[in-house]
PDB file of C-alpha atoms in Angstrom:
ATOM      1  CA  MET Y   1      -3.491 -52.291  33.230  1.00 48.00           C
ATOM      2  CA  THR Y   2      -3.906 -51.885  29.489  1.00 45.00           C
ATOM      3  CA  PRO Y   3      -2.450 -48.575  28.388  1.00 45.00           C
ATOM      4  CA  LEU Y   4      -4.855 -46.077  26.869  1.00 45.00           C
ATOM      5  CA  LEU Y   5      -4.183 -45.709  23.172  1.00 45.00           C
ATOM      6  CA  PRO Y   6      -5.291 -42.784  21.045  1.00 44.00           C
ATOM      7  CA  PRO Y   7      -8.165 -43.506  18.681  1.00 45.00           C
ATOM      8  CA  ASP Y   8      -7.224 -44.444  15.127  1.00 46.00           C
ATOM      9  CA  TRP Y   9      -8.501 -41.160  13.723  1.00 39.00           C
ATOM     10  CA  LEU Y  10      -6.529 -38.863  16.019  1.00 40.00           C
ATOM     11  CA  LEU Y  11      -3.118 -38.782  14.362  1.00 41.00           C
ATOM     12  CA  PRO Y  12      -4.439 -38.407  10.811  1.00 43.00           C
ATOM     13  CA  PHE Y  13      -6.727 -35.642  12.037  1.00 41.00           C
ATOM     14  CA  LEU Y  14      -3.925 -33.755  13.751  1.00 42.00           C
ATOM     15  CA  GLY Y  15      -1.702 -34.110  10.713  1.00 45.00           C
ATOM     16  CA  GLY Y  16      -4.414 -32.875   8.408  1.00 46.00           C
ATOM     17  CA  ALA Y  17      -5.295 -30.080  10.774  1.00 44.00           C
ATOM     18  CA  THR Y  18      -1.710 -28.850  10.910  1.00 45.00           C
ATOM     19  CA  ALA Y  19      -1.309 -28.951   7.148  1.00 43.00           C
ATOM     20  CA  LEU Y  20      -4.589 -27.235   6.467  1.00 46.00           C
ATOM     21  CA  ALA Y  21      -4.040 -24.540   9.070  1.00 47.00           C
ATOM     22  CA  ALA Y  22      -0.718 -23.738   7.411  1.00 44.00           C
ATOM     23  CA  LEU Y  23      -2.381 -23.597   4.018  1.00 43.00           C
ATOM     24  CA  LEU Y  24      -5.060 -21.247   5.282  1.00 46.00           C
ATOM     25  CA  GLY Y  25      -2.393 -19.027   6.730  1.00 45.00           C
ATOM     26  CA  ALA Y  26      -0.695 -18.954   3.340  1.00 41.00           C
ATOM     27  CA  SER Y  27      -4.007 -18.084   1.720  1.00 42.00           C
ATOM     28  CA  LEU Y  28      -4.408 -15.158   4.107  1.00 40.00           C
ATOM     29  CA  ALA Y  29      -0.917 -13.932   3.311  1.00 42.00           C
ATOM     30  CA  ALA Y  30      -1.626 -14.195  -0.390  1.00 40.00           C
ATOM     31  CA  ALA Y  31      -4.874 -12.302   0.070  1.00 39.00           C
ATOM     32  CA  SER Y  32      -2.986  -9.556   1.877  1.00 38.00           C
ATOM     33  CA  GLY Y  33      -0.569  -9.399  -1.014  1.00 43.00           C
ATOM     34  CA  ARG Y  34      -3.403  -9.056  -3.490  1.00 40.00           C
ATOM     35  CA  ASP Y  35      -4.897  -6.236  -1.437  1.00 45.00           C
ATOM     36  CA  ALA Y  36      -1.611  -4.378  -1.596  1.00 44.00           C
ATOM     37  CA  GLY Y  37      -2.282  -3.502  -5.196  1.00 45.00           C
ATOM     38  CA  GLN Y  38      -5.708  -2.022  -4.500  1.00 45.00           C
ATOM     39  CA  GLY Y  39      -4.704   1.221  -2.809  1.00 46.00           C
ATOM     40  CA  PRO Y  40      -3.826   2.236   0.741  1.00 43.00           C
ATOM     41  CA  ARG Y  41      -7.408   2.408   1.984  1.00 45.00           C
ATOM     42  CA  ARG Y  42      -8.057  -1.245   1.204  1.00 43.00           C
ATOM     43  CA  ARG Y  43      -4.705  -2.309   2.591  1.00 41.00           C
ATOM     44  CA  THR Y  44      -4.837  -0.766   6.037  1.00 44.00           C
ATOM     45  CA  TRP Y  45      -8.305  -0.364   7.490  1.00 48.00           C
ATOM     46  CA  ALA Y  46      -8.317  -3.967   8.766  1.00 51.00           C
ATOM     47  CA  ALA Y  47      -5.555  -3.059  11.202  1.00 49.00           C
ATOM     48  CA  LEU Y  48      -8.286  -1.211  13.109  1.00 51.00           C
ATOM     49  CA  VAL Y  49     -10.306  -4.385  13.685  1.00 50.00           C
ATOM     50  CA  PRO Y  50      -8.641  -6.079  16.682  1.00 41.00           C
ATOM     51  CA  GLY Y  51      -9.411  -9.763  16.930  1.00 42.00           C
ATOM     52  CA  LEU Y  52     -12.250  -9.996  14.418  1.00 40.00           C
ATOM     53  CA  GLY Y  53     -10.577 -12.636  12.254  1.00 41.00           C
ATOM     54  CA  ALA Y  54      -9.055 -14.805  14.972  1.00 38.00           C
ATOM     55  CA  PRO Y  55     -11.542 -17.721  14.910  1.00 38.00           C
ATOM     56  CA  LEU Y  56     -11.921 -17.941  11.154  1.00 39.00           C
ATOM     57  CA  ALA Y  57      -9.077 -20.316  10.378  1.00 42.00           C
ATOM     58  CA  LEU Y  58     -10.309 -22.865  12.929  1.00 41.00           C
ATOM     59  CA  LEU Y  59     -13.815 -22.750  11.527  1.00 40.00           C
ATOM     60  CA  ALA Y  60     -12.496 -23.122   8.008  1.00 40.00           C
ATOM     61  CA  LEU Y  61     -10.505 -26.105   9.236  1.00 43.00           C
ATOM     62  CA  TYR Y  62     -13.634 -27.718  10.661  1.00 42.00           C
ATOM     63  CA  VAL Y  63     -15.610 -27.170   7.498  1.00 44.00           C
ATOM     64  CA  ALA Y  64     -12.859 -28.737   5.442  1.00 42.00           C
ATOM     65  CA  LEU Y  65     -12.182 -31.791   7.594  1.00 43.00           C
ATOM     66  CA  GLY Y  66     -15.542 -32.387   9.238  1.00 44.00           C
ATOM     67  CA  HIS Y  67     -15.827 -34.542  12.346  1.00 38.00           C
ATOM     68  CA  PRO Y  68     -12.501 -36.356  12.846  1.00 36.00           C
ATOM     69  CA  VAL Y  69     -14.194 -39.726  13.354  1.00 36.00           C
ATOM     70  CA  ALA Y  70     -15.352 -39.518   9.758  1.00 35.00           C
ATOM     71  CA  LEU Y  71     -11.788 -39.372   8.452  1.00 33.00           C
ATOM     72  CA  ASP Y  72     -10.414 -42.416   6.731  1.00 36.00           C
ATOM     73  CA  PRO Y  73      -6.907 -42.990   8.172  1.00 35.00           C
ATOM     74  CA  ALA Y  74      -5.767 -44.121   4.734  1.00 38.00           C
ATOM     75  CA  ARG Y  75      -6.815 -40.818   3.177  1.00 42.00           C
ATOM     76  CA  ARG Y  76      -3.989 -38.419   2.494  1.00 41.00           C
ATOM     77  CA  ALA Y  77      -3.953 -35.172   4.412  1.00 47.00           C
ATOM     78  CA  PRO Y  78      -4.538 -32.057   2.288  1.00 48.00           C
ATOM     79  CA  ASP Y  79      -1.227 -31.126   0.701  1.00 50.00           C
ATOM     80  CA  SER Y  80      -2.071 -28.097  -1.403  1.00 58.00           C
ATOM     81  CA  ALA Y  81      -4.178 -24.961  -1.463  1.00 67.00           C
ATOM     82  CA  ASP Y  82      -6.171 -26.651  -4.225  1.00 72.00           C
ATOM     83  CA  ALA Y  83      -7.349 -29.226  -1.693  1.00 75.00           C
ATOM     84  CA  VAL Y  84      -8.694 -26.473   0.560  1.00 74.00           C
ATOM     85  CA  GLU Y  85     -10.480 -24.834  -2.354  1.00 81.00           C
ATOM     86  CA  SER Y  86     -11.926 -28.171  -3.425  1.00 83.00           C
ATOM     87  CA  MET Y  87     -13.341 -28.846   0.030  1.00 85.00           C
ATOM     88  CA  ILE Y  88     -14.912 -25.406   0.201  1.00 87.00           C
ATOM     89  CA  GLU Y  89     -16.462 -25.872  -3.228  1.00 88.00           C
ATOM     90  CA  ARG Y  90     -17.832 -29.278  -2.255  1.00 88.00           C
ATOM     91  CA  LEU Y  91     -19.428 -27.787   0.836  1.00 88.00           C
ATOM     92  CA  ALA Y  92     -20.939 -24.967  -1.236  1.00 90.00           C
ATOM     93  CA  THR Y  93     -22.365 -27.475  -3.717  1.00 90.00           C
ATOM     94  CA  ARG Y  94     -23.906 -29.559  -0.954  1.00 90.00           C
ATOM     95  CA  LEU Y  95     -25.442 -26.535   0.732  1.00 90.00           C
ATOM     96  CA  GLU Y  96     -26.950 -25.289  -2.528  1.00 88.00           C
ATOM     97  CA  ARG Y  97     -28.512 -28.709  -2.945  1.00 88.00           C
ATOM     98  CA  GLU Y  98     -29.755 -29.186   0.630  1.00 81.00           C
ATOM     99  CA  GLY Y  99     -30.205 -25.543   1.617  1.00 73.00           C
ATOM    100  CA  SER Y 100     -31.319 -25.770   5.251  1.00 83.00           C
ATOM    101  CA  ASP Y 101     -28.034 -26.478   7.058  1.00 88.00           C
ATOM    102  CA  VAL Y 102     -27.514 -23.216   8.990  1.00 92.00           C
ATOM    103  CA  ASP Y 103     -24.309 -24.440  10.621  1.00 91.00           C
ATOM    104  CA  GLY Y 104     -22.985 -25.378   7.206  1.00 91.00           C
ATOM    105  CA  TRP Y 105     -23.766 -21.933   5.767  1.00 93.00           C
ATOM    106  CA  LEU Y 106     -21.958 -20.286   8.683  1.00 93.00           C
ATOM    107  CA  MET Y 107     -18.926 -22.514   8.176  1.00 91.00           C
ATOM    108  CA  LEU Y 108     -18.956 -21.733   4.475  1.00 91.00           C
ATOM    109  CA  ALA Y 109     -19.246 -17.992   5.128  1.00 93.00           C
ATOM    110  CA  ARG Y 110     -16.224 -17.974   7.419  1.00 92.00           C
ATOM    111  CA  SER Y 111     -14.214 -20.181   5.087  1.00 90.00           C
ATOM    112  CA  LEU Y 112     -14.946 -17.939   2.110  1.00 92.00           C
ATOM    113  CA  LYS Y 113     -14.071 -14.848   4.122  1.00 92.00           C
ATOM    114  CA  VAL Y 114     -10.770 -16.232   5.344  1.00 88.00           C
ATOM    115  CA  THR Y 115      -9.820 -16.963   1.723  1.00 88.00           C
ATOM    116  CA  GLY Y 116     -10.743 -13.453   0.623  1.00 90.00           C
ATOM    117  CA  ARG Y 117     -14.051 -14.092  -1.176  1.00 93.00           C
ATOM    118  CA  HIS Y 118     -15.967 -11.471   0.735  1.00 95.00           C
ATOM    119  CA  ALA Y 119     -18.995 -11.063  -1.516  1.00 96.00           C
ATOM    120  CA  GLN Y 120     -19.599 -14.810  -1.504  1.00 95.00           C
ATOM    121  CA  ALA Y 121     -19.079 -14.892   2.255  1.00 96.00           C
ATOM    122  CA  ALA Y 122     -21.687 -12.162   2.729  1.00 97.00           C
ATOM    123  CA  ALA Y 123     -24.141 -14.130   0.576  1.00 96.00           C
ATOM    124  CA  ALA Y 124     -23.522 -17.246   2.701  1.00 95.00           C
ATOM    125  CA  TYR Y 125     -24.178 -15.256   5.881  1.00 97.00           C
ATOM    126  CA  GLU Y 126     -27.461 -14.147   4.349  1.00 96.00           C
ATOM    127  CA  LYS Y 127     -28.421 -17.805   4.004  1.00 95.00           C
ATOM    128  CA  ALA Y 128     -27.722 -18.250   7.736  1.00 95.00           C
ATOM    129  CA  SER Y 129     -29.465 -15.023   8.754  1.00 95.00           C
ATOM    130  CA  ALA Y 130     -31.856 -16.748  11.164  1.00 93.00           C
ATOM    131  CA  ARG Y 131     -28.850 -17.538  13.373  1.00 94.00           C
ATOM    132  CA  ALA Y 132     -26.546 -14.669  12.469  1.00 96.00           C
ATOM    133  CA  LEU Y 133     -29.091 -11.963  13.274  1.00 97.00           C
ATOM    134  CA  GLN Y 134     -29.128 -13.127  16.895  1.00 96.00           C
ATOM    135  CA  ASP Y 135     -25.354 -13.169  17.445  1.00 96.00           C
ATOM    136  CA  PRO Y 136     -23.249  -9.972  17.596  1.00 96.00           C
ATOM    137  CA  ASP Y 137     -20.045 -11.820  16.682  1.00 95.00           C
ATOM    138  CA  LEU Y 138     -21.647 -13.232  13.546  1.00 96.00           C
ATOM    139  CA  LEU Y 139     -23.238  -9.901  12.696  1.00 97.00           C
ATOM    140  CA  ALA Y 140     -19.922  -8.066  12.975  1.00 96.00           C
ATOM    141  CA  ASP Y 141     -18.223 -10.656  10.789  1.00 95.00           C
ATOM    142  CA  TRP Y 142     -21.064 -10.469   8.268  1.00 97.00           C
ATOM    143  CA  ILE Y 143     -20.859  -6.666   8.135  1.00 97.00           C
ATOM    144  CA  GLU Y 144     -17.096  -6.857   7.714  1.00 95.00           C
ATOM    145  CA  ALA Y 145     -17.505  -9.235   4.758  1.00 96.00           C
ATOM    146  CA  ARG Y 146     -20.037  -6.885   3.168  1.00 97.00           C
ATOM    147  CA  ILE Y 147     -17.929  -3.744   3.463  1.00 95.00           C
ATOM    148  CA  LEU Y 148     -14.770  -5.522   2.309  1.00 94.00           C
ATOM    149  CA  ALA Y 149     -16.706  -6.561  -0.784  1.00 95.00           C
ATOM    150  CA  ASP Y 150     -17.876  -2.969  -1.392  1.00 93.00           C
ATOM    151  CA  ASP Y 151     -14.728  -0.851  -0.954  1.00 90.00           C
ATOM    152  CA  HIS Y 152     -15.511  -0.339   2.752  1.00 90.00           C
ATOM    153  CA  ARG Y 153     -18.867   1.287   2.084  1.00 94.00           C
ATOM    154  CA  PHE Y 154     -21.929   0.705   4.256  1.00 97.00           C
ATOM    155  CA  ASP Y 155     -25.019   0.225   2.113  1.00 97.00           C
ATOM    156  CA  ALA Y 156     -28.576   0.051   3.468  1.00 97.00           C
ATOM    157  CA  ARG Y 157     -28.290  -3.640   4.344  1.00 97.00           C
ATOM    158  CA  SER Y 158     -24.996  -3.184   6.183  1.00 97.00           C
ATOM    159  CA  ARG Y 159     -26.461  -0.297   8.184  1.00 97.00           C
ATOM    160  CA  GLU Y 160     -29.482  -2.448   9.014  1.00 98.00           C
ATOM    161  CA  LEU Y 161     -27.221  -5.254  10.235  1.00 98.00           C
ATOM    162  CA  LEU Y 162     -25.200  -2.793  12.316  1.00 98.00           C
ATOM    163  CA  ALA Y 163     -28.368  -1.473  13.964  1.00 98.00           C
ATOM    164  CA  GLN Y 164     -29.296  -5.042  14.892  1.00 98.00           C
ATOM    165  CA  ALA Y 165     -25.829  -5.696  16.305  1.00 97.00           C
ATOM    166  CA  MET Y 166     -25.966  -2.495  18.349  1.00 97.00           C
ATOM    167  CA  ALA Y 167     -29.340  -3.499  19.763  1.00 97.00           C
ATOM    168  CA  LEU Y 168     -27.942  -6.886  20.816  1.00 97.00           C
ATOM    169  CA  ALA Y 169     -24.560  -5.820  22.211  1.00 97.00           C
ATOM    170  CA  PRO Y 170     -23.787  -2.085  22.069  1.00 96.00           C
ATOM    171  CA  ASP Y 171     -20.470  -2.475  23.932  1.00 95.00           C
ATOM    172  CA  HIS Y 172     -19.190  -5.485  21.989  1.00 96.00           C
ATOM    173  CA  PRO Y 173     -15.687  -4.613  20.688  1.00 95.00           C
ATOM    174  CA  ALA Y 174     -16.385  -5.772  17.138  1.00 95.00           C
ATOM    175  CA  VAL Y 175     -19.696  -3.916  17.097  1.00 96.00           C
ATOM    176  CA  LEU Y 176     -18.012  -0.729  18.300  1.00 96.00           C
ATOM    177  CA  MET Y 177     -15.401  -1.082  15.575  1.00 95.00           C
ATOM    178  CA  MET Y 178     -18.104  -1.464  12.923  1.00 96.00           C
ATOM    179  CA  ARG Y 179     -19.822   1.644  14.350  1.00 96.00           C
ATOM    180  CA  ALA Y 180     -16.588   3.626  14.033  1.00 95.00           C
ATOM    181  CA  LEU Y 181     -16.069   2.443  10.457  1.00 95.00           C
ATOM    182  CA  ALA Y 182     -19.669   3.321   9.588  1.00 96.00           C
ATOM    183  CA  ALA Y 183     -19.140   6.817  11.007  1.00 96.00           C
ATOM    184  CA  LEU Y 184     -15.992   7.234   8.908  1.00 95.00           C
ATOM    185  CA  ASP Y 185     -17.878   6.021   5.854  1.00 95.00           C
ATOM    186  CA  ARG Y 186     -20.498   8.741   6.254  1.00 95.00           C
ATOM    187  CA  GLY Y 187     -17.847  11.367   6.999  1.00 94.00           C
ATOM    188  CA  ASP Y 188     -18.678  11.849  10.691  1.00 95.00           C
ATOM    189  CA  ARG Y 189     -15.190  12.017  12.187  1.00 94.00           C
ATOM    190  CA  ALA Y 190     -16.456  13.230  15.564  1.00 95.00           C
ATOM    191  CA  ALA Y 191     -18.704  10.192  15.991  1.00 96.00           C
ATOM    192  CA  ALA Y 192     -15.894   7.915  14.809  1.00 95.00           C
ATOM    193  CA  GLY Y 193     -13.540   9.389  17.391  1.00 95.00           C
ATOM    194  CA  GLN Y 194     -16.059   9.056  20.207  1.00 96.00           C
ATOM    195  CA  THR Y 195     -16.685   5.419  19.324  1.00 96.00           C
ATOM    196  CA  LEU Y 196     -12.983   4.621  19.068  1.00 95.00           C
ATOM    197  CA  MET Y 197     -12.431   6.198  22.488  1.00 96.00           C
ATOM    198  CA  ARG Y 198     -15.174   3.996  23.882  1.00 96.00           C
ATOM    199  CA  LEU Y 199     -13.547   0.970  22.275  1.00 95.00           C
ATOM    200  CA  ARG Y 200     -10.120   2.007  23.545  1.00 95.00           C
ATOM    201  CA  GLY Y 201     -11.383   1.845  27.120  1.00 95.00           C
ATOM    202  CA  LEU Y 202     -12.040  -1.875  26.755  1.00 95.00           C
ATOM    203  CA  TYR Y 203      -8.341  -2.702  26.345  1.00 94.00           C
ATOM    204  CA  ALA Y 204      -5.576  -2.661  28.941  1.00 94.00           C
ATOM    205  CA  PRO Y 205      -2.968   0.114  28.857  1.00 93.00           C
ATOM    206  CA  GLY Y 206       0.038  -1.006  26.854  1.00 93.00           C
ATOM    207  CA  SER Y 207      -1.847  -3.688  24.931  1.00 93.00           C
ATOM    208  CA  ALA Y 208      -1.344  -3.905  21.179  1.00 92.00           C
ATOM    209  CA  ASP Y 209      -5.025  -3.202  20.521  1.00 92.00           C
ATOM    210  CA  ARG Y 210      -4.997  -0.071  22.657  1.00 93.00           C
ATOM    211  CA  GLU Y 211      -1.845   1.184  20.980  1.00 93.00           C
ATOM    212  CA  ALA Y 212      -3.416   0.631  17.546  1.00 92.00           C
ATOM    213  CA  LEU Y 213      -6.473   2.590  18.628  1.00 94.00           C
ATOM    214  CA  ASP Y 214      -4.311   5.370  20.066  1.00 94.00           C
ATOM    215  CA  GLY Y 215      -2.624   5.634  16.681  1.00 92.00           C
ATOM    216  CA  ALA Y 216      -5.988   5.794  14.922  1.00 93.00           C
ATOM    217  CA  LEU Y 217      -7.195   8.523  17.263  1.00 95.00           C
ATOM    218  CA  ARG Y 218      -4.029  10.561  16.730  1.00 94.00           C
ATOM    219  CA  ARG Y 219      -4.539  10.372  12.991  1.00 93.00           C
ATOM    220  CA  LEU Y 220      -8.153  11.455  13.350  1.00 94.00           C
ATOM    221  CA  ASP Y 221      -7.034  14.441  15.417  1.00 94.00           C
ATOM    222  CA  ALA Y 222      -4.550  15.284  12.668  1.00 93.00           C
ATOM    223  CA  GLY Y 223      -7.327  15.307  10.084  1.00 91.00           C
ATOM    224  CA  GLU Y 224      -6.314  11.983   8.509  1.00 91.00           C
ATOM    225  CA  ASP Y 225      -8.472   8.983   7.734  1.00 91.00           C
ATOM    226  CA  PRO Y 226      -7.125   6.090   9.870  1.00 90.00           C
ATOM    227  CA  ARG Y 227      -8.322   3.588   7.270  1.00 87.00           C
ATOM    228  CA  THR Y 228      -5.643   4.794   4.850  1.00 83.00           C
ATOM    229  CA  ALA Y 229      -1.882   4.365   4.891  1.00 76.00           C
ATOM    230  CA  PRO Y 230      -0.119   6.981   7.056  1.00 73.00           C
ATOM    231  CA  ARG Y 231       1.447   9.750   5.012  1.00 65.00           C
ATOM    232  CA  ASP Y 232       4.897   9.112   6.469  1.00 57.00           C
ATOM    233  CA  ALA Y 233       4.779   5.313   6.246  1.00 51.00           C
ATOM    234  CA  GLY Y 234       6.423   3.347   3.510  1.00 36.00           C
ATOM    235  CA  VAL Y 235       4.565   0.147   4.408  1.00 33.00           C
ATOM    236  CA  PRO Y 236       0.882   0.099   5.452  1.00 37.00           C
ATOM    237  CA  LEU Y 237      -0.245  -1.399   8.715  1.00 35.00           C
ATOM    238  CA  GLU Y 238      -1.275  -5.042   8.632  1.00 35.00           C
ATOM    239  CA  ILE Y 239      -3.830  -6.955  10.649  1.00 31.00           C
ATOM    240  CA  ARG Y 240      -2.269  -9.037  13.392  1.00 30.00           C
TER     241      ARG Y 240
END
């Protein structure tokens, strides 16, 4: 029997995928470092958003590499952050020219967000609104991009998007987190605490997410804003 051999594109794809995933991770670390100079509020609030960013690197990888069959095995795998940026810019240029590729706009939005360009990511989500407005995951990610671009403030559009997300999936963890952040933004600590308690109940005792929420609730009870660095902490919390 003839042994089954992997297709020609598989190994180059895996190599490129590994390299690019590492580069995106480095970009995230660099973005975190840049945030460190922008004050404790900007540095730490993301620690309260369990799991929101988990799929972004994979989506950015897809947007950069495309379908693996399309890869030329002779093409070099991306070997620098510049290559990632170049691929994102090429996608943006194509989408501006063609305009109607909703999947492409969503990929671009997530890629921009994972590299820290939140305002551009929010604009890309707007281009894909026909799809995003029907998906609570996309809505939560879109809202997150908007508030990160606006010093964590909820403007009229962000509140409108949150209302839509709540109508679609009121108990979705990411939607509950956005509700809590919106309550903190308008100064309603009681509503923020109630929403965080509701979110807390979705996680198993002893889990990292539940412990993070317990810490946020304790700080609320102490009159502190859980989006800011703790008073007794030398290093702010970081998103996992």
